[in-house]
Amino acid sequence: MGHRLAVLLAAVSLPLAASAAPAQAAPSTVPLGNVIPAPVEVHPGGAPFRLTPRTVIEAPPAARTVADRLGEALKPATGFRLPTVGRASSRTPVIALSLGPGVKGYRLTSTRDRITIRAATAEGLFDGVQTLRQLLPAAIDARTPQKVDWAVAGGTIADYPKYAYRGAMLDEARHFHTPDEVKQYIDEIARFKVNYLHLHLADDQGWRIQIDSWPKLTQVSGGAGTGVDGVGGGFLTKADYRDLVRYAAARYVTIVPEIDMPGHVNAAQVAYPELTCDGVAPPPRTDTEVGYSSLCTSKEVTYRFAEDVIREVAALTGGPYIHIGGDEAHATAPADYLAFEQRVLPLVAKYGKIAYGWHQIAQAPAASKAVAQFWGTDDTDADLVAAVKTGTRVVMSPANQAYLDMKYTEDTPLGQDWAALIEVHDAYGWDPATRVAGVPASAVIGVEAPLWSETLRSLADIEYMAFPRLPAIAELGWSATYSWDSFRARLGSYGPRWDRQGVNFYRSPQIDWS
Ligand code: TNX
């Protein structure tokens, strides 16, 4: 490619650059930039890199785990050894992970014998590694050795996130999903540079996290039959939870625990009737009604309960946020709701964490130091707009665009439709910076794609609803530019990767699946 054309291509938008790339690379290479989420800058050029049986991964000690994980990811399909080394000899083909100051995000350079990923942090290198995986042929996701020319197009990518918070949420309460299923989901979302996983750990049906000071929560409400329609059940022991936190952290995913209060607490009240105002235990419920249960805000025991739970959950949490729910408290009088939030939001700070809740918490002045998760369908919210002026920060999860439990079409066999039918184009078609009038970009820390599991039992169910909409939300959280045509084309070529991984995705008719 002539120099002038290269300069031109670098200056134009991604879809053009991506589709023009094959002209200068071997026909089998993935066009540089054919990555989800779209990288910020893509400059194709030069000879492709080839992964061979002799390739080594070079990494300093601080990047060793990222390097080892890259090797593990590439081994099954290539059958190559891909050892991690401190320094490669100059004649060996190498994927070099390099840590150094001055790089925003990561920078990936692909040349004939060397791919270099440079970043200021190991997290940046991890992000670059996710990009590299998508630049290899789709067969790289196969689980057994494939005979493939493992070429990566030549050129440079400079990339960094738009928002710091790019989340997914999984509802463990309505149907319990095992630690292995959660780990699998973590692997699947981390590919798209999602860096937070919010776990909804308690609701009316069941309580899913061990709390030592209130042991009956899981003994009574965590067992078999506590899922929706009496299907499934279970809970995470503290050991399970710590293991999940570690597993996620190794993939640069931070787990955000949610204990929903003061509503969505029937399971807690079945176990501890003193949490109701009349002291009478309600019957266990496995239907999908919402908004009928409330902690008794006038009883002191309620605040001992809230504090004990927050303290124990904070001790399990590596990240900065504890989510305390606050949605659909229809059975709590408005004044009681405010009084409750005024006392409970500061408890999160008392245990060293930042309070996070559904956007209704914005009604409480104490939410000025909190993060509010917008899950509305309207284009503004007076309480949220007022709260933002006092310092509240916002995660955007508009239910009619970001909710992964909404059906794609009327015919989707799983999911609900109370907020909207959400096809891929709808999931991609909004801007977190302008979604809520009066909530400026400066107040938005990012996006999250929640997945409520009333209708979802298995990992296959989860995958079907999450993919391909989760990558759409991930791209809104990461990418500097917005282009449906480009996203649509990149998504179409991602299908074979999910096929190889065995991921059960929805083949939206809006996408040309290759
Ligand atoms: C509303 S969204 C809820 C959840 C349900 C969900 C189902 C939100 C904060 N609360 O309790 O699971 O709808 O889509």
Short mmCIF file of C-alpha atoms and ligand atoms in Angstrom, two decimals:
data_model
loop_
_atom_site.label_atom_id
_atom_site.label_comp_id
_atom_site.label_asym_id
_atom_site.label_seq_id
_atom_site.Cartn_x
_atom_site.Cartn_y
_atom_site.Cartn_z
CA MET A 1 0.00 0.00 0.00
CA GLY A 2 1.30 3.42 -0.91
CA HIS A 3 2.18 5.79 1.90
CA ARG A 4 -0.57 8.24 0.91
CA LEU A 5 -3.21 5.54 0.99
CA ALA A 6 -2.03 4.36 4.39
CA VAL A 7 -2.31 7.86 5.78
CA LEU A 8 -5.73 8.19 4.25
CA LEU A 9 -6.92 4.93 5.71
CA ALA A 10 -5.64 5.84 9.13
CA ALA A 11 -7.66 9.01 9.02
CA VAL A 12 -10.98 7.51 7.97
CA SER A 13 -13.50 5.77 10.13
CA LEU A 14 -13.16 2.19 11.20
CA PRO A 15 -15.49 0.36 8.83
CA LEU A 16 -13.56 1.63 5.83
CA ALA A 17 -10.18 0.97 7.37
CA ALA A 18 -11.29 -2.49 8.41
CA SER A 19 -12.71 -3.47 5.04
CA ALA A 20 -9.73 -2.07 3.16
CA ALA A 21 -7.17 -3.91 5.24
CA PRO A 22 -7.22 -7.30 3.44
CA ALA A 23 -5.80 -5.65 0.32
CA GLN A 24 -2.36 -5.55 1.89
CA ALA A 25 -2.40 -8.67 4.06
CA ALA A 26 -2.61 -12.37 3.29
CA PRO A 27 -6.22 -13.19 2.36
CA SER A 28 -6.70 -15.35 5.44
CA THR A 29 -5.87 -12.70 8.04
CA VAL A 30 -8.52 -10.96 10.06
CA PRO A 31 -8.54 -7.29 9.03
CA LEU A 32 -6.74 -5.27 11.70
CA GLY A 33 -9.46 -3.46 13.59
CA ASN A 34 -12.05 -6.23 13.16
CA VAL A 35 -12.36 -6.32 16.93
CA ILE A 36 -15.21 -5.88 19.43
CA PRO A 37 -15.23 -3.38 21.07
CA ALA A 38 -13.84 -1.26 18.23
CA PRO A 39 -10.31 -0.04 18.98
CA VAL A 40 -9.72 3.70 19.09
CA GLU A 41 -7.01 3.89 16.41
CA VAL A 42 -6.17 1.29 13.77
CA HIS A 43 -3.26 1.63 11.33
CA PRO A 44 -2.95 -1.44 9.11
CA GLY A 45 0.31 -1.99 7.27
CA GLY A 46 3.29 -4.24 6.78
CA ALA A 47 3.74 -7.98 6.62
CA PRO A 48 1.60 -10.23 8.78
CA PHE A 49 2.93 -11.91 11.92
CA ARG A 50 2.83 -15.71 12.08
CA LEU A 51 2.35 -17.75 15.20
CA THR A 52 4.49 -20.92 14.85
CA PRO A 53 5.51 -23.87 17.05
CA ARG A 54 8.62 -21.83 17.93
CA THR A 55 6.80 -18.71 19.12
CA VAL A 56 7.43 -17.67 22.71
CA ILE A 57 5.66 -15.14 24.90
CA GLU A 58 7.99 -12.62 26.48
CA ALA A 59 6.91 -10.87 29.66
CA PRO A 60 8.43 -9.16 32.69
CA PRO A 61 7.57 -10.72 36.08
CA ALA A 62 4.69 -8.28 36.66
CA ALA A 63 3.01 -9.41 33.44
CA ARG A 64 3.69 -13.11 33.88
CA THR A 65 0.10 -14.11 34.73
CA VAL A 66 -1.27 -12.24 31.72
CA ALA A 67 1.35 -13.98 29.55
CA ASP A 68 0.62 -17.42 30.99
CA ARG A 69 -3.09 -16.93 30.44
CA LEU A 70 -2.46 -15.88 26.82
CA GLY A 71 -0.40 -19.04 26.31
CA GLU A 72 -3.19 -21.17 27.80
CA ALA A 73 -5.76 -19.48 25.57
CA LEU A 74 -3.78 -20.17 22.39
CA LYS A 75 -2.60 -23.70 23.18
CA PRO A 76 -5.71 -25.85 22.56
CA ALA A 77 -6.28 -24.73 18.95
CA THR A 78 -2.62 -24.33 17.92
CA GLY A 79 -1.16 -27.26 19.80
CA PHE A 80 1.96 -25.07 20.27
CA ARG A 81 3.91 -24.84 23.54
CA LEU A 82 4.04 -21.02 23.67
CA PRO A 83 6.16 -20.79 26.82
CA THR A 84 6.45 -17.56 28.79
CA VAL A 85 10.04 -16.34 28.94
CA GLY A 86 11.73 -13.35 30.58
CA ARG A 87 13.68 -12.50 27.42
CA ALA A 88 13.40 -14.10 24.00
CA SER A 89 16.42 -14.63 21.74
CA SER A 90 16.40 -12.21 18.84
CA ARG A 91 15.83 -14.98 16.26
CA THR A 92 12.67 -16.41 17.85
CA PRO A 93 9.21 -15.22 16.81
CA VAL A 94 7.81 -13.50 19.85
CA ILE A 95 4.69 -12.04 21.34
CA ALA A 96 6.16 -9.49 23.74
CA LEU A 97 4.16 -8.04 26.61
CA SER A 98 5.87 -4.93 27.82
CA LEU A 99 5.12 -2.68 30.77
CA GLY A 100 6.16 0.93 30.68
CA PRO A 101 4.87 4.40 31.44
CA GLY A 102 3.32 6.75 28.96
CA VAL A 103 0.86 4.42 27.25
CA LYS A 104 -2.84 5.14 27.66
CA GLY A 105 -4.65 1.80 27.51
CA TYR A 106 -2.47 -0.46 25.34
CA ARG A 107 -0.62 -0.32 22.05
CA LEU A 108 -0.38 -3.39 19.85
CA THR A 109 2.16 -3.58 17.04
CA SER A 110 2.19 -6.49 14.65
CA THR A 111 5.23 -7.09 12.40
CA ARG A 112 6.67 -10.12 10.59
CA ASP A 113 8.45 -11.71 13.58
CA ARG A 114 7.10 -9.83 16.51
CA ILE A 115 3.90 -8.70 18.14
CA THR A 116 4.42 -6.19 20.90
CA ILE A 117 1.70 -5.21 23.34
CA ARG A 118 2.73 -2.27 25.48
CA ALA A 119 0.80 -0.83 28.41
CA ALA A 120 1.35 1.03 31.66
CA THR A 121 -0.46 -1.63 33.68
CA ALA A 122 -1.02 -5.39 33.57
CA GLU A 123 -4.72 -4.63 33.04
CA GLY A 124 -3.82 -2.73 29.88
CA LEU A 125 -1.82 -5.74 28.69
CA PHE A 126 -4.79 -8.00 29.42
CA ASP A 127 -6.99 -5.75 27.28
CA GLY A 128 -4.42 -5.89 24.48
CA VAL A 129 -4.36 -9.67 24.74
CA GLN A 130 -8.14 -9.79 24.24
CA THR A 131 -7.65 -7.78 21.07
CA LEU A 132 -4.90 -10.11 19.87
CA ARG A 133 -7.14 -13.15 20.34
CA GLN A 134 -9.70 -11.60 17.99
CA LEU A 135 -7.02 -10.81 15.41
CA LEU A 136 -6.13 -14.49 15.06
CA PRO A 137 -8.29 -16.65 12.76
CA ALA A 138 -11.61 -17.77 14.31
CA ALA A 139 -10.26 -21.31 14.57
CA ILE A 140 -8.15 -20.09 17.52
CA ASP A 141 -11.24 -20.66 19.67
CA ALA A 142 -11.42 -24.36 18.82
CA ARG A 143 -10.75 -26.75 21.68
CA THR A 144 -8.55 -29.16 19.71
CA PRO A 145 -5.53 -28.58 17.41
CA GLN A 146 -6.42 -27.13 14.00
CA LYS A 147 -4.31 -26.98 10.85
CA VAL A 148 -4.46 -23.25 10.23
CA ASP A 149 -2.06 -20.54 9.11
CA TRP A 150 -2.02 -18.54 12.36
CA ALA A 151 -1.36 -15.13 10.80
CA VAL A 152 -2.09 -11.74 12.31
CA ALA A 153 -2.35 -8.74 9.99
CA GLY A 154 0.49 -6.22 10.23
CA GLY A 155 0.01 -2.77 11.69
CA THR A 156 -0.61 -0.89 14.89
CA ILE A 157 -3.56 -0.46 17.22
CA ALA A 158 -3.72 2.24 19.90
CA ASP A 159 -6.64 1.67 22.22
CA TYR A 160 -8.10 2.71 25.56
CA PRO A 161 -11.54 2.74 27.21
CA LYS A 162 -14.03 5.56 27.07
CA TYR A 163 -15.59 4.70 30.44
CA ALA A 164 -13.93 3.19 33.50
CA TYR A 165 -16.94 1.02 34.38
CA ARG A 166 -18.07 -1.59 31.86
CA GLY A 167 -20.30 -4.03 33.61
CA ALA A 168 -22.50 -7.07 33.34
CA MET A 169 -24.96 -8.23 36.00
CA LEU A 170 -26.09 -11.75 36.74
CA ASP A 171 -29.11 -12.54 38.94
CA GLU A 172 -28.11 -15.39 41.26
CA ALA A 173 -31.31 -15.08 43.29
CA ARG A 174 -34.15 -15.98 40.90
CA HIS A 175 -32.25 -18.97 39.62
CA PHE A 176 -28.97 -19.93 41.18
CA HIS A 177 -26.05 -20.34 38.80
CA THR A 178 -23.13 -22.44 40.05
CA PRO A 179 -19.62 -21.05 40.58
CA ASP A 180 -18.45 -22.92 37.46
CA GLU A 181 -21.21 -21.30 35.39
CA VAL A 182 -20.31 -17.87 36.77
CA LYS A 183 -16.65 -18.49 35.90
CA GLN A 184 -17.58 -19.44 32.38
CA TYR A 185 -19.64 -16.26 32.06
CA ILE A 186 -16.68 -14.24 33.38
CA ASP A 187 -14.47 -15.71 30.65
CA GLU A 188 -17.07 -14.94 28.01
CA ILE A 189 -17.60 -11.30 29.04
CA ALA A 190 -13.92 -10.54 29.70
CA ARG A 191 -13.25 -11.09 25.98
CA PHE A 192 -15.17 -7.89 25.34
CA LYS A 193 -13.18 -5.95 27.95
CA VAL A 194 -16.06 -5.94 30.43
CA ASN A 195 -14.37 -5.23 33.75
CA TYR A 196 -17.15 -5.45 36.38
CA LEU A 197 -19.50 -8.33 37.19
CA HIS A 198 -22.37 -7.34 39.46
CA LEU A 199 -23.90 -10.35 41.24
CA HIS A 200 -27.49 -9.94 42.47
CA LEU A 201 -27.19 -12.19 45.54
CA ALA A 202 -30.50 -11.91 47.37
CA ASP A 203 -34.13 -11.41 46.44
CA ASP A 204 -37.62 -12.50 47.45
CA GLN A 205 -37.09 -16.08 46.31
CA GLY A 206 -33.67 -16.91 47.71
CA TRP A 207 -30.55 -15.79 49.59
CA ARG A 208 -27.34 -16.80 47.84
CA ILE A 209 -24.37 -15.72 49.98
CA GLN A 210 -23.27 -17.11 53.31
CA ILE A 211 -23.52 -14.56 56.15
CA ASP A 212 -21.99 -15.90 59.37
CA SER A 213 -23.86 -13.60 61.75
CA TRP A 214 -27.24 -14.51 60.19
CA PRO A 215 -26.71 -18.16 59.26
CA LYS A 216 -30.35 -19.00 58.60
CA LEU A 217 -30.35 -16.72 55.54
CA THR A 218 -28.73 -19.50 53.53
CA GLN A 219 -29.73 -22.43 55.77
CA VAL A 220 -33.42 -21.61 55.32
CA SER A 221 -33.53 -19.60 52.09
CA GLY A 222 -30.56 -20.86 50.09
CA GLY A 223 -31.49 -24.47 49.61
CA ALA A 224 -33.05 -26.65 46.94
CA GLY A 225 -36.36 -25.45 45.60
CA THR A 226 -35.75 -21.74 46.26
CA GLY A 227 -35.45 -20.78 42.58
CA VAL A 228 -38.37 -19.40 40.59
CA ASP A 229 -41.10 -22.04 40.24
CA GLY A 230 -39.27 -24.08 42.85
CA VAL A 231 -36.54 -24.95 40.35
CA GLY A 232 -32.97 -25.11 41.55
CA GLY A 233 -31.48 -23.29 44.47
CA GLY A 234 -28.17 -23.11 46.23
CA PHE A 235 -25.86 -20.47 47.57
CA LEU A 236 -22.23 -19.39 47.56
CA THR A 237 -20.21 -20.18 50.65
CA LYS A 238 -17.65 -17.55 51.58
CA ALA A 239 -14.98 -19.87 50.19
CA ASP A 240 -16.87 -20.12 46.89
CA TYR A 241 -17.24 -16.36 46.78
CA ARG A 242 -13.56 -15.66 47.52
CA ASP A 243 -12.61 -18.13 44.82
CA LEU A 244 -14.88 -16.30 42.36
CA VAL A 245 -13.37 -12.95 43.34
CA ARG A 246 -9.87 -14.35 42.69
CA TYR A 247 -10.89 -15.96 39.41
CA ALA A 248 -12.46 -12.74 38.20
CA ALA A 249 -9.54 -10.59 39.36
CA ALA A 250 -7.14 -12.74 37.36
CA ARG A 251 -9.20 -11.67 34.31
CA TYR A 252 -9.33 -8.02 35.41
CA VAL A 253 -12.99 -8.34 36.31
CA THR A 254 -14.09 -6.86 39.65
CA ILE A 255 -17.06 -8.49 41.34
CA VAL A 256 -19.71 -6.13 42.71
CA PRO A 257 -21.97 -7.84 45.27
CA GLU A 258 -25.58 -6.72 45.60
CA ILE A 259 -27.81 -7.25 48.60
CA ASP A 260 -31.15 -5.70 47.66
CA MET A 261 -32.85 -3.65 50.45
CA PRO A 262 -35.35 -2.53 51.76
CA GLY A 263 -37.55 -4.37 49.22
CA HIS A 264 -36.90 -7.75 47.59
CA VAL A 265 -36.34 -9.28 51.05
CA ASN A 266 -38.95 -12.02 51.40
CA ALA A 267 -36.29 -14.75 51.56
CA ALA A 268 -34.55 -12.93 54.44
CA GLN A 269 -37.86 -12.56 56.29
CA VAL A 270 -38.72 -16.24 55.86
CA ALA A 271 -35.43 -17.00 57.64
CA TYR A 272 -35.71 -14.18 60.21
CA PRO A 273 -39.33 -13.15 60.92
CA GLU A 274 -38.08 -10.36 63.23
CA LEU A 275 -37.26 -8.42 60.05
CA THR A 276 -41.01 -7.94 59.43
CA CYS A 277 -43.02 -5.35 61.37
CA ASP A 278 -45.45 -7.88 62.84
CA GLY A 279 -42.78 -10.49 63.54
CA VAL A 280 -44.66 -13.14 61.59
CA ALA A 281 -42.73 -15.17 59.01
CA PRO A 282 -44.13 -14.79 55.49
CA PRO A 283 -44.45 -17.90 53.35
CA PRO A 284 -41.54 -18.66 51.01
CA ARG A 285 -42.23 -17.35 47.50
CA THR A 286 -40.97 -18.66 44.19
CA ASP A 287 -43.29 -16.67 41.92
CA THR A 288 -42.02 -13.61 40.02
CA GLU A 289 -44.07 -10.84 41.63
CA VAL A 290 -42.02 -7.82 42.71
CA GLY A 291 -42.52 -4.95 45.15
CA TYR A 292 -44.41 -6.76 47.93
CA SER A 293 -41.76 -7.20 50.64
CA SER A 294 -40.08 -4.60 52.86
CA LEU A 295 -37.73 -4.60 55.80
CA CYS A 296 -39.36 -2.98 58.85
CA THR A 297 -37.68 0.43 58.82
CA SER A 298 -38.85 1.36 62.33
CA LYS A 299 -37.13 -1.57 64.04
CA GLU A 300 -33.52 -1.37 65.21
CA VAL A 301 -32.94 -5.01 64.32
CA THR A 302 -33.30 -3.99 60.67
CA TYR A 303 -30.21 -1.77 60.93
CA ARG A 304 -28.22 -4.42 62.84
CA PHE A 305 -29.09 -6.81 60.01
CA ALA A 306 -28.12 -4.31 57.31
CA GLU A 307 -24.85 -3.45 59.02
CA ASP A 308 -23.87 -7.06 59.68
CA VAL A 309 -24.55 -8.02 56.08
CA ILE A 310 -22.71 -5.00 54.67
CA ARG A 311 -19.73 -5.61 56.98
CA GLU A 312 -19.42 -9.27 56.01
CA VAL A 313 -19.93 -8.63 52.31
CA ALA A 314 -17.44 -5.72 52.36
CA ALA A 315 -14.85 -8.06 53.88
CA LEU A 316 -15.29 -10.40 50.90
CA THR A 317 -15.05 -7.60 48.34
CA GLY A 318 -11.82 -6.65 46.62
CA GLY A 319 -13.32 -3.84 44.57
CA PRO A 320 -14.61 -0.42 45.59
CA TYR A 321 -18.39 -0.96 45.34
CA ILE A 322 -21.13 -2.56 47.43
CA HIS A 323 -24.56 -2.49 45.77
CA ILE A 324 -27.46 -2.25 48.21
CA GLY A 325 -30.34 -2.38 45.74
CA GLY A 326 -33.09 0.07 46.60
CA ASP A 327 -35.36 -0.65 43.62
CA GLU A 328 -39.08 -1.40 43.58
CA ALA A 329 -39.58 -0.70 47.29
CA HIS A 330 -43.32 -0.36 46.68
CA ALA A 331 -44.11 -1.89 50.08
CA THR A 332 -42.01 0.73 51.90
CA ALA A 333 -43.65 4.12 52.54
CA PRO A 334 -41.70 6.95 50.82
CA ALA A 335 -40.67 8.60 54.11
CA ASP A 336 -39.55 5.24 55.51
CA TYR A 337 -37.57 4.56 52.35
CA LEU A 338 -35.72 7.87 52.74
CA ALA A 339 -35.02 7.27 56.42
CA PHE A 340 -33.74 3.79 55.62
CA GLU A 341 -31.41 4.96 52.86
CA GLN A 342 -30.12 7.85 54.98
CA ARG A 343 -28.99 5.34 57.60
CA VAL A 344 -27.88 2.48 55.39
CA LEU A 345 -26.02 4.23 52.54
CA PRO A 346 -23.40 5.61 55.00
CA LEU A 347 -22.85 2.10 56.42
CA VAL A 348 -21.19 1.14 53.16
CA ALA A 349 -18.64 3.95 53.60
CA LYS A 350 -18.15 2.88 57.23
CA TYR A 351 -16.78 -0.41 55.89
CA GLY A 352 -14.52 1.27 53.38
CA LYS A 353 -16.61 0.88 50.24
CA ILE A 354 -18.56 3.14 47.88
CA ALA A 355 -22.33 2.74 48.07
CA TYR A 356 -24.00 1.73 44.84
CA GLY A 357 -27.72 1.24 44.27
CA TRP A 358 -30.54 1.29 41.73
CA HIS A 359 -31.35 4.88 40.77
CA GLN A 360 -34.22 5.24 43.27
CA ILE A 361 -31.55 5.77 45.96
CA ALA A 362 -31.00 9.19 44.34
CA GLN A 363 -34.01 10.42 46.37
CA ALA A 364 -31.88 10.23 49.54
CA PRO A 365 -29.41 13.07 50.20
CA ALA A 366 -26.87 10.46 51.37
CA ALA A 367 -26.69 9.27 47.75
CA SER A 368 -24.47 12.26 46.91
CA LYS A 369 -21.47 10.02 47.64
CA ALA A 370 -22.98 7.00 45.94
CA VAL A 371 -23.22 5.54 42.47
CA ALA A 372 -26.76 5.26 41.11
CA GLN A 373 -27.60 2.70 38.46
CA PHE A 374 -30.17 4.10 36.04
CA TRP A 375 -32.52 1.31 35.00
CA GLY A 376 -35.41 3.46 33.77
CA THR A 377 -36.93 3.60 30.33
CA ASP A 378 -37.70 7.35 30.26
CA ASP A 379 -35.24 9.92 29.00
CA THR A 380 -34.99 11.79 32.26
CA ASP A 381 -35.46 11.37 36.00
CA ALA A 382 -35.88 14.39 38.26
CA ASP A 383 -34.41 12.79 41.40
CA LEU A 384 -31.39 11.50 39.52
CA VAL A 385 -30.78 14.86 37.83
CA ALA A 386 -30.92 16.61 41.21
CA ALA A 387 -28.64 14.03 42.84
CA VAL A 388 -26.04 14.33 40.10
CA LYS A 389 -25.73 18.04 40.95
CA THR A 390 -24.74 17.01 44.49
CA GLY A 391 -22.08 14.56 43.32
CA THR A 392 -23.88 11.28 42.64
CA ARG A 393 -22.25 9.35 39.81
CA VAL A 394 -24.19 7.17 37.41
CA VAL A 395 -23.97 3.80 35.69
CA MET A 396 -26.31 3.56 32.71
CA SER A 397 -28.48 0.44 32.34
CA PRO A 398 -31.64 1.69 30.61
CA ALA A 399 -34.04 -1.26 30.82
CA ASN A 400 -35.36 -0.80 27.28
CA GLN A 401 -31.85 -0.98 25.79
CA ALA A 402 -29.39 -2.59 28.19
CA TYR A 403 -31.51 -5.29 29.87
CA LEU A 404 -30.34 -8.65 28.60
CA ASP A 405 -33.40 -10.43 30.02
CA MET A 406 -35.74 -8.62 27.61
CA LYS A 407 -36.85 -10.71 24.64
CA TYR A 408 -35.28 -9.92 21.26
CA THR A 409 -38.63 -10.31 19.49
CA GLU A 410 -42.09 -11.52 20.46
CA ASP A 411 -40.99 -15.02 19.54
CA THR A 412 -37.96 -15.23 21.83
CA PRO A 413 -38.62 -18.33 23.97
CA LEU A 414 -36.90 -16.90 27.07
CA GLY A 415 -37.00 -13.57 28.86
CA GLN A 416 -39.55 -10.86 29.64
CA ASP A 417 -40.92 -7.89 27.72
CA TRP A 418 -42.07 -5.33 30.30
CA ALA A 419 -39.45 -2.74 29.29
CA ALA A 420 -39.18 -3.45 25.56
CA LEU A 421 -38.32 -5.95 22.89
CA ILE A 422 -34.60 -5.40 22.37
CA GLU A 423 -33.02 -6.46 19.10
CA VAL A 424 -29.28 -6.01 18.59
CA HIS A 425 -29.75 -2.67 16.87
CA ASP A 426 -31.74 -1.37 19.89
CA ALA A 427 -29.10 -2.58 22.34
CA TYR A 428 -26.44 -0.71 20.35
CA GLY A 429 -28.57 2.34 19.55
CA TRP A 430 -28.05 4.76 22.44
CA ASP A 431 -25.45 7.02 23.95
CA PRO A 432 -24.60 6.75 27.66
CA ALA A 433 -23.54 10.42 27.67
CA THR A 434 -26.92 11.71 26.50
CA ARG A 435 -29.33 8.92 27.46
CA VAL A 436 -30.76 10.79 30.45
CA ALA A 437 -31.36 14.53 29.97
CA GLY A 438 -29.67 16.41 32.80
CA VAL A 439 -27.14 13.66 33.50
CA PRO A 440 -24.02 14.91 31.73
CA ALA A 441 -21.21 12.70 30.47
CA SER A 442 -19.05 13.91 33.36
CA ALA A 443 -21.41 12.20 35.84
CA VAL A 444 -21.45 8.90 33.97
CA ILE A 445 -18.83 6.35 35.04
CA GLY A 446 -20.03 3.75 32.60
CA VAL A 447 -22.56 1.18 31.46
CA GLU A 448 -23.89 -2.13 32.66
CA ALA A 449 -25.92 -4.90 31.01
CA PRO A 450 -28.10 -6.59 33.66
CA LEU A 451 -29.38 -10.13 33.21
CA TRP A 452 -32.31 -11.02 35.48
CA SER A 453 -32.87 -14.74 35.64
CA GLU A 454 -36.57 -15.33 36.35
CA THR A 455 -36.83 -17.26 33.06
CA LEU A 456 -33.20 -18.38 32.78
CA ARG A 457 -31.96 -21.59 34.32
CA SER A 458 -28.89 -22.84 32.50
CA LEU A 459 -25.69 -21.28 31.22
CA ALA A 460 -27.03 -21.91 27.70
CA ASP A 461 -30.06 -19.73 28.59
CA ILE A 462 -27.77 -16.99 29.92
CA GLU A 463 -25.62 -17.11 26.78
CA TYR A 464 -28.62 -16.93 24.49
CA MET A 465 -29.81 -13.69 26.07
CA ALA A 466 -26.37 -12.13 26.58
CA PHE A 467 -24.93 -12.79 23.14
CA PRO A 468 -24.86 -10.83 20.96
CA ARG A 469 -26.29 -7.91 22.99
CA LEU A 470 -23.64 -7.88 25.69
CA PRO A 471 -20.88 -7.01 23.16
CA ALA A 472 -23.08 -4.14 21.94
CA ILE A 473 -23.23 -2.65 25.44
CA ALA A 474 -19.53 -3.38 25.98
CA GLU A 475 -18.72 -1.40 22.84
CA LEU A 476 -20.80 1.58 24.04
CA GLY A 477 -18.72 1.49 27.20
CA TRP A 478 -15.34 1.19 25.52
CA SER A 479 -15.20 2.63 22.04
CA ALA A 480 -14.57 6.23 21.08
CA THR A 481 -16.57 6.03 17.88
CA TYR A 482 -20.05 4.80 17.17
CA SER A 483 -21.04 3.03 13.97
CA TRP A 484 -23.83 0.51 13.59
CA ASP A 485 -22.59 -0.54 10.14
CA SER A 486 -19.14 -1.22 11.49
CA PHE A 487 -20.41 -3.00 14.62
CA ARG A 488 -22.80 -5.09 12.56
CA ALA A 489 -20.03 -6.24 10.24
CA ARG A 490 -17.63 -7.05 13.07
CA LEU A 491 -20.36 -8.91 14.96
CA GLY A 492 -21.19 -10.98 11.89
CA SER A 493 -17.64 -12.23 11.70
CA TYR A 494 -17.60 -12.99 15.44
CA GLY A 495 -20.27 -15.73 15.05
CA PRO A 496 -17.79 -18.49 14.09
CA ARG A 497 -15.81 -17.71 17.26
CA TRP A 498 -18.86 -18.36 19.43
CA ASP A 499 -19.55 -21.51 17.41
CA ARG A 500 -16.04 -22.76 18.15
CA GLN A 501 -16.38 -21.89 21.83
CA GLY A 502 -19.74 -23.64 22.04
CA VAL A 503 -21.48 -20.43 23.12
CA ASN A 504 -25.25 -20.52 22.53
CA PHE A 505 -25.88 -17.15 20.86
CA TYR A 506 -28.96 -15.67 19.20
CA ARG A 507 -28.52 -15.47 15.44
CA SER A 508 -30.22 -12.15 15.01
CA PRO A 509 -31.57 -11.67 11.46
CA GLN A 510 -30.21 -8.11 11.66
CA ILE A 511 -26.69 -9.50 11.31
CA ASP A 512 -25.02 -11.22 8.34
CA TRP A 513 -23.43 -14.12 10.20
CA SER A 514 -20.40 -15.41 8.38
C1 TNX B 1 -37.20 -5.19 37.54
S1 TNX B 1 -34.74 -3.81 37.27
C2 TNX B 1 -36.38 -5.48 38.63
C3 TNX B 1 -36.05 -6.87 38.93
C4 TNX B 1 -36.64 -7.83 37.93
C5 TNX B 1 -36.55 -7.24 36.55
C6 TNX B 1 -37.02 -8.16 35.47
C7 TNX B 1 -34.80 -3.76 38.76
C8 TNX B 1 -33.89 -2.87 39.41
N1 TNX B 1 -35.71 -4.53 39.36
O1 TNX B 1 -36.49 -7.20 40.23
O2 TNX B 1 -35.92 -9.03 37.99
O3 TNX B 1 -37.34 -6.07 36.52
O4 TNX B 1 -36.76 -7.63 34.22
#
